Coordinates of C-alpha atoms in Angstrom, one line a residue:
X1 CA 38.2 -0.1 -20.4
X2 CA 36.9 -2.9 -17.9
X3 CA 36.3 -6.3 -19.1
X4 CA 33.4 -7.1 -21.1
X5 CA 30.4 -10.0 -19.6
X6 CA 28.3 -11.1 -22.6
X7 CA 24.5 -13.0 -21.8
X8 CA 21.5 -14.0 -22.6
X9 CA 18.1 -12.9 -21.9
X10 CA 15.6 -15.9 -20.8
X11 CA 12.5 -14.3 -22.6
X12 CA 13.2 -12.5 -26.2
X13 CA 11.3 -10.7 -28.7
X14 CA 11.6 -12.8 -32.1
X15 CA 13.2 -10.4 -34.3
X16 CA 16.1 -10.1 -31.6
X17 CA 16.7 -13.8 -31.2
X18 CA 19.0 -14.3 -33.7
X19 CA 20.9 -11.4 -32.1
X20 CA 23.6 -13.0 -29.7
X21 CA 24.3 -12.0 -26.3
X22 CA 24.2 -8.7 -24.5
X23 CA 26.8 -6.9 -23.6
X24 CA 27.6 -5.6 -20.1
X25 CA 29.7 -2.6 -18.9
X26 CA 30.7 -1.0 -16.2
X27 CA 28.8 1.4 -14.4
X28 CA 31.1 4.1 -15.2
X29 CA 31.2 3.5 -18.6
X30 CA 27.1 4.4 -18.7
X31 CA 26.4 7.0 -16.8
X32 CA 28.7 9.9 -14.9
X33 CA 28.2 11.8 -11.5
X34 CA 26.6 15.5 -12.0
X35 CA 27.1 17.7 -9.5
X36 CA 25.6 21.4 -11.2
X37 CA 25.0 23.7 -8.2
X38 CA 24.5 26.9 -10.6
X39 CA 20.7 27.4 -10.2
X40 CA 18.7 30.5 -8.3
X41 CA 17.0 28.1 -5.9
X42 CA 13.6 28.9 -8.2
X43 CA 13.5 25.2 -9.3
X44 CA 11.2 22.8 -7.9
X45 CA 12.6 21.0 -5.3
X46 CA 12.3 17.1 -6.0
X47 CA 11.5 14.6 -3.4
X48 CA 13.1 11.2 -4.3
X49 CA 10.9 8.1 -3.8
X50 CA 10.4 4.7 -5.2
X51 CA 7.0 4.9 -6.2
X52 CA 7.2 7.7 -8.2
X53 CA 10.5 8.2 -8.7
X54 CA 12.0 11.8 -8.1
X55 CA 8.8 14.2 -8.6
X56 CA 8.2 17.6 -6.9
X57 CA 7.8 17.6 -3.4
X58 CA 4.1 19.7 -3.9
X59 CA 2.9 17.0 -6.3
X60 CA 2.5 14.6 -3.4
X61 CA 2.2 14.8 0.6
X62 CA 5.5 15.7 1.5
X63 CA 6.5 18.3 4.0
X64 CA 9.5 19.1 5.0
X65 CA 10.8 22.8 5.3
X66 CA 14.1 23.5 3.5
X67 CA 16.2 27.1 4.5
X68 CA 17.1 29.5 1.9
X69 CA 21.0 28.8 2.4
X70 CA 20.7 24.8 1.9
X71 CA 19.0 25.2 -1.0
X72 CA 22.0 26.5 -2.5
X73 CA 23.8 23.8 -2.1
X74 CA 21.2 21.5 -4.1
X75 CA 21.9 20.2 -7.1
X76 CA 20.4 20.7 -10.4
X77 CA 18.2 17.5 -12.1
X78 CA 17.3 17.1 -15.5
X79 CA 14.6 15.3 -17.5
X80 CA 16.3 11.9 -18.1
X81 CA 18.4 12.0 -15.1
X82 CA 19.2 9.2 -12.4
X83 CA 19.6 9.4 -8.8
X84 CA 20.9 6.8 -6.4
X85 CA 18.7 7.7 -3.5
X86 CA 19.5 6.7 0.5
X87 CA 17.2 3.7 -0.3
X88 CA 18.6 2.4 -3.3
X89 CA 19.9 -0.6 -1.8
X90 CA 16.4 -1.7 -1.3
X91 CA 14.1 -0.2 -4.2
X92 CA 16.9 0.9 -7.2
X93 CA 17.5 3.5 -8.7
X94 CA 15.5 6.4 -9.3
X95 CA 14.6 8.4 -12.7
X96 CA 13.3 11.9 -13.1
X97 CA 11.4 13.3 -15.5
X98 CA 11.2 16.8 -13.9
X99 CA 13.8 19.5 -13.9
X100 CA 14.4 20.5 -10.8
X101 CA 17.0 20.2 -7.6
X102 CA 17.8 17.6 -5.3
X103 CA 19.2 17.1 -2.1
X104 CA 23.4 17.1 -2.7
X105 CA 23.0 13.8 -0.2
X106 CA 22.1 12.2 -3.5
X107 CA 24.0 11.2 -6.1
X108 CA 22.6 12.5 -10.2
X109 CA 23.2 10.0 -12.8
X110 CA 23.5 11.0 -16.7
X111 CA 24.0 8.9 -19.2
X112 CA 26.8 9.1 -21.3
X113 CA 26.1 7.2 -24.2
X114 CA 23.2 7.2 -26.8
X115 CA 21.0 5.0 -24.7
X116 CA 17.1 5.2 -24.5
X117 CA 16.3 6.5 -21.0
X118 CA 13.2 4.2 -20.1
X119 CA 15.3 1.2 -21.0
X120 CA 17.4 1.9 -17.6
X121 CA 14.3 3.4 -15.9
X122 CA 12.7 -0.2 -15.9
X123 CA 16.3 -1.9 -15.7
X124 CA 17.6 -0.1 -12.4
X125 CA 14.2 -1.0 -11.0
X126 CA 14.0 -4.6 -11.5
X127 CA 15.2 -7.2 -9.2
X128 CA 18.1 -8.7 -11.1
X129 CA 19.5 -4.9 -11.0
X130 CA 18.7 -4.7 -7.4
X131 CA 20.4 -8.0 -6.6
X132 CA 23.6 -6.8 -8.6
X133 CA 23.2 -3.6 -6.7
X134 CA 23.4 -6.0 -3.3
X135 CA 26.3 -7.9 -4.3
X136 CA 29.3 -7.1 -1.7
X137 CA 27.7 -3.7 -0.4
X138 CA 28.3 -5.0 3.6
X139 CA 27.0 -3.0 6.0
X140 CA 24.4 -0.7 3.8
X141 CA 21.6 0.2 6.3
X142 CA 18.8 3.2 6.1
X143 CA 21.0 6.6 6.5
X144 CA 24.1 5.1 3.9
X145 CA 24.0 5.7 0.6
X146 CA 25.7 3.4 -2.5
X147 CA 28.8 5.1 -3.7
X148 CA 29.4 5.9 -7.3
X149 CA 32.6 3.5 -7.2
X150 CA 30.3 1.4 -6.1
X151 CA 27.6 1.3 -9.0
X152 CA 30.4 1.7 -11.3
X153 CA 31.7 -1.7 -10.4
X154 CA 28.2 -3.2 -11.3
X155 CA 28.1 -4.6 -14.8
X156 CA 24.7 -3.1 -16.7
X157 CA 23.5 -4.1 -20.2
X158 CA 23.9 -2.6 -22.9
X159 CA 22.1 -4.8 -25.9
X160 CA 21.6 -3.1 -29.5
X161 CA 19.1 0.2 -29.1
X162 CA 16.7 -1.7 -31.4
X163 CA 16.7 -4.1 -28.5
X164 CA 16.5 -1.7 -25.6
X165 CA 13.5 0.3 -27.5
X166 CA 11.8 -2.6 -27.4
X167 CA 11.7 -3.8 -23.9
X168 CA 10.9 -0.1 -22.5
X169 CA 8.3 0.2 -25.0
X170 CA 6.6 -3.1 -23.5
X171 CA 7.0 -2.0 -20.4
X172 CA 6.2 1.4 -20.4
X173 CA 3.0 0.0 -22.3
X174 CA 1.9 -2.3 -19.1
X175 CA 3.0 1.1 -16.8
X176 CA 0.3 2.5 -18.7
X177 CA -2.0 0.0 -18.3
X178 CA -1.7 -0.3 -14.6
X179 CA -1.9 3.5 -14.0
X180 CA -5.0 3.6 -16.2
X181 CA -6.3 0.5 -13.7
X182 CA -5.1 2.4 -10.6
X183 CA -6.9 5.8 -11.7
X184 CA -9.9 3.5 -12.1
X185 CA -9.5 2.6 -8.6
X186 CA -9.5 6.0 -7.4
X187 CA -12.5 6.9 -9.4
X188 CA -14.5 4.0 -7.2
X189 CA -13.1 4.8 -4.2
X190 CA -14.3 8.6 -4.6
X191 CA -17.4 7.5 -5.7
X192 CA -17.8 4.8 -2.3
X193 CA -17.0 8.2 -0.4
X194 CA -19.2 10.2 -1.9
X195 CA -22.0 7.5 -1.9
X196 CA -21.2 7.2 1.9
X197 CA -21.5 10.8 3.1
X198 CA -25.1 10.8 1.1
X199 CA -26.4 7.3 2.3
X200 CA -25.5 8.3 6.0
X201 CA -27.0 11.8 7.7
X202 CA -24.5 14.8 8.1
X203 CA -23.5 15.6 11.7
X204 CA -26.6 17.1 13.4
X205 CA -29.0 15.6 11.1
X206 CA -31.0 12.5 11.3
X207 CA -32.1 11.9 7.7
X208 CA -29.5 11.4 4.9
X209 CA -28.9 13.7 1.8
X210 CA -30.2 10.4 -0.5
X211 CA -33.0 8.0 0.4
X212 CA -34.1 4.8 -1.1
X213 CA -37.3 5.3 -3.2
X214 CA -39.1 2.8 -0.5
X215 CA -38.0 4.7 2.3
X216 CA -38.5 7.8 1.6
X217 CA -41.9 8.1 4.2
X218 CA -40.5 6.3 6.7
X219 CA -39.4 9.1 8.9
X220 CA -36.4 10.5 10.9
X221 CA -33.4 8.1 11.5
X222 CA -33.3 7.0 15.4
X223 CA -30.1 8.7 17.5
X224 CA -29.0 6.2 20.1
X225 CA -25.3 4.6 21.8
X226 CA -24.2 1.6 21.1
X227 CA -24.9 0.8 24.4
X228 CA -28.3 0.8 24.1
X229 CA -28.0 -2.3 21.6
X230 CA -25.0 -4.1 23.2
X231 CA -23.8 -4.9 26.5
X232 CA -20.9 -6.4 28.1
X233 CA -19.4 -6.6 24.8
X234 CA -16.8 -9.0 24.3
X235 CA -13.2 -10.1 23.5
X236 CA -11.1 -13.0 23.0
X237 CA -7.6 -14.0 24.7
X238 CA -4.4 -15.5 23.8
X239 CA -3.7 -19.1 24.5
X240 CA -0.7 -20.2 26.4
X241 CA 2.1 -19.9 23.8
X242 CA 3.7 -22.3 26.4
X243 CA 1.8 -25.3 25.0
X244 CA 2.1 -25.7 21.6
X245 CA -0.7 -28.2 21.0
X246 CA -2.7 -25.2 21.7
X247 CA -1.7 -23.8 17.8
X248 CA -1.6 -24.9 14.1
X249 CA -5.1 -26.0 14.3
X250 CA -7.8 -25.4 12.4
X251 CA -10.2 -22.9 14.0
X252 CA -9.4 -19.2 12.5
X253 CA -8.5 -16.6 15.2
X254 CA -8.6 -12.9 14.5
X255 CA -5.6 -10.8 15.8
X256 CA -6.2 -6.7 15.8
X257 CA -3.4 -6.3 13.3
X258 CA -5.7 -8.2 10.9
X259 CA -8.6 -5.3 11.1
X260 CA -8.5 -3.2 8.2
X261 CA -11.8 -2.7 7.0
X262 CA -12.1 -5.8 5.4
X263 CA -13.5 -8.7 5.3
X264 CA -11.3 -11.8 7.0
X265 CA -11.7 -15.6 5.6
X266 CA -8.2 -16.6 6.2
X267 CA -6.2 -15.9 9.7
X268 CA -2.4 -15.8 10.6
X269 CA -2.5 -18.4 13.0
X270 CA -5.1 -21.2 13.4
X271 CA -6.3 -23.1 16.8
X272 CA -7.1 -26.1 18.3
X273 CA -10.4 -27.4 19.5
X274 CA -8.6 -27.7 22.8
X275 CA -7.4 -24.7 22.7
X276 CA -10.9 -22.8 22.4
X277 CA -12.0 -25.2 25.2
X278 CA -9.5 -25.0 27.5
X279 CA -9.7 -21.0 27.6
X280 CA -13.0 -20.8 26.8
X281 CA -13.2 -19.0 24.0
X282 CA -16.4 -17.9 21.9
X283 CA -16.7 -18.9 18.3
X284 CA -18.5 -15.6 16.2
X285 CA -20.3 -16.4 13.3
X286 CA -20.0 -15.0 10.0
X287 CA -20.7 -11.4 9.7
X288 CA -19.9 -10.5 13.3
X289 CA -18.1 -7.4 13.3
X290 CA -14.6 -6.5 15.5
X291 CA -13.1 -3.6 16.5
X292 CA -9.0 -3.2 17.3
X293 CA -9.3 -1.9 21.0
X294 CA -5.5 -1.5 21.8
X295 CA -2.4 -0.1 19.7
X296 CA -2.0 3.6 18.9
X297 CA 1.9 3.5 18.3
X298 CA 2.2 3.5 14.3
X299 CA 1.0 2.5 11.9
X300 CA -2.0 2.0 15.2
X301 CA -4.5 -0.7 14.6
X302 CA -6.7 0.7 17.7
X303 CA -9.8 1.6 16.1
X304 CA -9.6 -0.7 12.8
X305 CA -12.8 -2.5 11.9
X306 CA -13.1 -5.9 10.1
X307 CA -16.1 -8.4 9.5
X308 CA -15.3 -11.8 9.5
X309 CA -16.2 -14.4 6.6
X310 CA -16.0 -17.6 8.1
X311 CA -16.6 -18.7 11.8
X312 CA -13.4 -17.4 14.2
X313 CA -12.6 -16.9 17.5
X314 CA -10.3 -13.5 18.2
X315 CA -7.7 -12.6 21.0
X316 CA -7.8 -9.8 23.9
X317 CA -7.2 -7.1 21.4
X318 CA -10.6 -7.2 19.4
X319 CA -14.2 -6.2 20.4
X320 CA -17.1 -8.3 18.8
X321 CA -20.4 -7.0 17.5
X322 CA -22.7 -9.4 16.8
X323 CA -26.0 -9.4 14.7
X324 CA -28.9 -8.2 17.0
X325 CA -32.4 -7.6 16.3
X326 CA -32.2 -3.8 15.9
X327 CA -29.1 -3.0 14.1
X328 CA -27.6 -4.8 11.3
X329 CA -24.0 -5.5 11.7
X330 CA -22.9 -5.2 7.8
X331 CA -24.8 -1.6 8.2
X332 CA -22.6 -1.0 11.5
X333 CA -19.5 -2.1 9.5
X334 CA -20.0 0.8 6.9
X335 CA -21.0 3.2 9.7
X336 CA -18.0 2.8 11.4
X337 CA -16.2 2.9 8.4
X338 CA -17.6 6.5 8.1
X339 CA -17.4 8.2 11.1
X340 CA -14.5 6.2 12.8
X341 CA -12.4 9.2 12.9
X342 CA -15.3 10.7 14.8
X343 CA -15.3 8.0 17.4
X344 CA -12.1 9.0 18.8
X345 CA -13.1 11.7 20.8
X346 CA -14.4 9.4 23.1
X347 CA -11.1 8.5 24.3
X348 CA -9.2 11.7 23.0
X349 CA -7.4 13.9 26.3
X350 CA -7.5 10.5 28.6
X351 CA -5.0 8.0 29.1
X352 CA -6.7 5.3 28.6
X353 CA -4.6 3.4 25.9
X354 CA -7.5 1.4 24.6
X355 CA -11.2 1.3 24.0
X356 CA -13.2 -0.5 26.6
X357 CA -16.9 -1.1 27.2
X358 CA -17.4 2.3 28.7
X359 CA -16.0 3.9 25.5
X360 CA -17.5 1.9 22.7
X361 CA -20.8 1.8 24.4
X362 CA -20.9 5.9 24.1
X363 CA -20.2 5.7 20.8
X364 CA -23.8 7.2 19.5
X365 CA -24.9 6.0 15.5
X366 CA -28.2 7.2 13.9
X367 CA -29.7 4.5 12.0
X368 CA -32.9 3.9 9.9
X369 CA -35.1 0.0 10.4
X370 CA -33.6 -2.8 10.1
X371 CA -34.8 -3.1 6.1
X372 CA -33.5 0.1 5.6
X373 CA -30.3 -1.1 6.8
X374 CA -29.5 -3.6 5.1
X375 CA -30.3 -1.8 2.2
X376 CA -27.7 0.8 2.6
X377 CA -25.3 -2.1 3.5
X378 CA -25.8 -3.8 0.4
X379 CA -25.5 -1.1 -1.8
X380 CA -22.1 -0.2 -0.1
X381 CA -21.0 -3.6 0.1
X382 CA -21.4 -3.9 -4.2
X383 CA -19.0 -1.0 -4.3
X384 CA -16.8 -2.6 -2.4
X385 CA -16.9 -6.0 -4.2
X386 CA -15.4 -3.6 -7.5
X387 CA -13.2 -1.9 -5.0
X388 CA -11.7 -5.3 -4.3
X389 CA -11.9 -6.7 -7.7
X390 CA -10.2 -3.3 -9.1
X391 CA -7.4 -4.0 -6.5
X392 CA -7.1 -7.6 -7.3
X393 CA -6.8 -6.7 -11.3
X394 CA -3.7 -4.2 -10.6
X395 CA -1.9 -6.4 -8.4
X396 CA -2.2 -9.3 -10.8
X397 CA -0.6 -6.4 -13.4
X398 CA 2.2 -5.5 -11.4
X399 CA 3.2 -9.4 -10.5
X400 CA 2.8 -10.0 -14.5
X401 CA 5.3 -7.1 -14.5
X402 CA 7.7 -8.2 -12.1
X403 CA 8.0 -11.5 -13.7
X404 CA 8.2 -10.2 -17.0
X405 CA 11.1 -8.0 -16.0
X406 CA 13.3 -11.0 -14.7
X407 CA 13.0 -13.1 -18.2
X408 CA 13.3 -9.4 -20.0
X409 CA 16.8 -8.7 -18.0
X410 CA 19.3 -11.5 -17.5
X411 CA 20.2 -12.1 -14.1
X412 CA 24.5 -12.1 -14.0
X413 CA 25.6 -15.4 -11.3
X414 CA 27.5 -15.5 -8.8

């Protein structure tokens, strides 16, 4: 039996106060290595991943083909079991709570005590854990996986079960909460997507499946380029990185790797006034629109959109639309947004490995006045706004989470 560690969590539920410290074993002592190859390969096969855990490879987007013979060797999972994936080292430990079969390049957990499973299901995914699981593993890397000697040398807790019921109940109550929030999100997002393909004509048509009551009379959208509306459309550049007066300024200025369909108030980097002079940059106002013009090696930015909130200036990389007196540029932000994908085979079987004037100005959009515009954009725009607030709401769940994990587990020193 290994030596015992005995500490304190920093935040406690009041009827476990008067408790005393946890006690920590071994890994070993927890959970034991299951290796059960006796299936007929009709099991699901699990992929293993840190969102989700280990979950059928058909439940999400993952494709990759597996031969009758090395299925054989796969090992069997259980509901309740743990796996220590290739990534572990970075995102913990795994749970499942499908039977079904696993690569044998993973290692299967099962407990072998009378332990509640979602107690370890939050605990070997928080980041005291993860630290612990850091601790003198030199030279782990993407391809190298955390031995079971390994995790058996890492002291876990094991506090009273009234204890450990507890926590995973709080827990699993806040999961709940934030999948609940994230389905919400989904639901807006299908809903911007479906408002979109009615608010903007099909392919080959020129008036839109839904119409505002006030412009229902007003006729046939107009088909036209881009080029028709803009010309020599413009960029930015990069100022010498060999003068360093030229940076840490105040003026915002828009990289392309900061376009992604949003709206930008606050930059990366920041320049001076000399900086903007000495290059001669432009200064766009708000709502000017900008388009990533270079990158197609993943995860690409060339293509991405983004308006921006406050005055900026941009580099070489990003193509500015500014407002003119025909087509609203909040109504060409959510135009883009929907046919982007479409825009591509302007440039599709050359190669030319960014847009230019040429390309973007043969982009063709059908688009109603100006009133009607704006409109449209609006409307859009309100969705978003949820969209964002939605986002904003889950985010703030999962940091009130992370931090309540940390004072929920002790953290063992050095």
């Amino acid at each position: 039996m290994s030596k015992k560690k005995k500490l304190i969590p920093e935040l406690r539920f009041p009827q476990f106060v008067k408790e005393g410290e946890w006690e920590y074993l071994n890994g070993n002592e927890l959970f034991e290595p299951i290796s059960n190859r006796n299936h007929n390969s009709d099991l699901p096969i699990l992929a293993v991943t840190q969102e989700q855990g280990a979950i059928p490879r058909e439940l999400i987007d993952y494709h990759v083909s597996v031969s009758d013979k090395s299925i054989e060797s796969y090992k069997v999972v259980e509901v309740g079991d743990f796996i220590i994936s290739l990534r572990s080292f970075q995102g913990g430990i795994e749970y499942s709570n499908y039977l079904g079969l696993c690569s044998p390049a993973y290692i299967v957990l099962r407990k072998k005590l009378d332990v509640p499973n979602d107690f370890y299901r939050h605990y070997f995914k928080s980041f005291p854990f993860i630290q612990d699981l850091n601790k003198n593993l030199e030279g782990i890397r993407d391809g190298k996986m955390i031995s079971y000697k390994q995790f058996s040398d890492i002291l876990i807790p094991k506090p009273k079960k009234q204890e450990q019921q507890k926590i995973a109940s709080c827990l699993s109550s806040l999961d709940e909460l934030i999948t609940a929030h994230s389905d919400k999100l989904e639901t807006l997002a299908a809903y911007k997507k479906g408002l979109m393909q009615n608010l903007f004509p099909q392919e080959g048509q020129k008036v839109p499946n839904y119409r505002f009551p006030e412009f229902e009379k007003d006729g046939k959208w107009i088909k036209a380029s881009l080029g028709d509306y803009y010309k020599n459309l413009s960029t930015g550049m990069t100022p010498s990185r060999q003068k360093p007066e030229y940076f840490n300024g105040k003026i915002p200025w828009i990289t392309s790797g900061e376009l992604n369909y949003n709206t930008i108030t606050k930059t990366r980097e920041y320049i001076t006034e000399e900086a903007v002079k000495d290059t001669n940059l432009r200064i766009y106002p708000p709502g000017t629109l900008f388009i990533a013009i270079t990158g197609l090696e993943a995860p690409g930015t060339r293509g991405k959109c983004g308006l921006n909130g406050v005055e900026a200036t941009t580099n070489q990389s990003c193509m500015a639309f500014k407002e003119n007196s025909v087509i609203d540029t909040l109504f060409l932000f959510h135009w883009y947004m929907n046919f982007s994908e479409e825009l591509y085979r302007y440039s599709q079987g050359t190669k030319q490995q960014s847009f230019n004037n040429s390309i973007v100005e043969r982009f063709e959009i059908v688009h109603p006045s100006k009133k009607e515009q704006r409109k449209i954009a609006f409307c859009l725009s309100a969705v978003d706004e949820l969209i964002t607030a939605q986002a904003e709401k889950i985010e703030q769940l999962q940091q009130h989470k992370r931090g309540l994990m940390q004072g929920l587990f002790p953290k063992i020193e050095n």
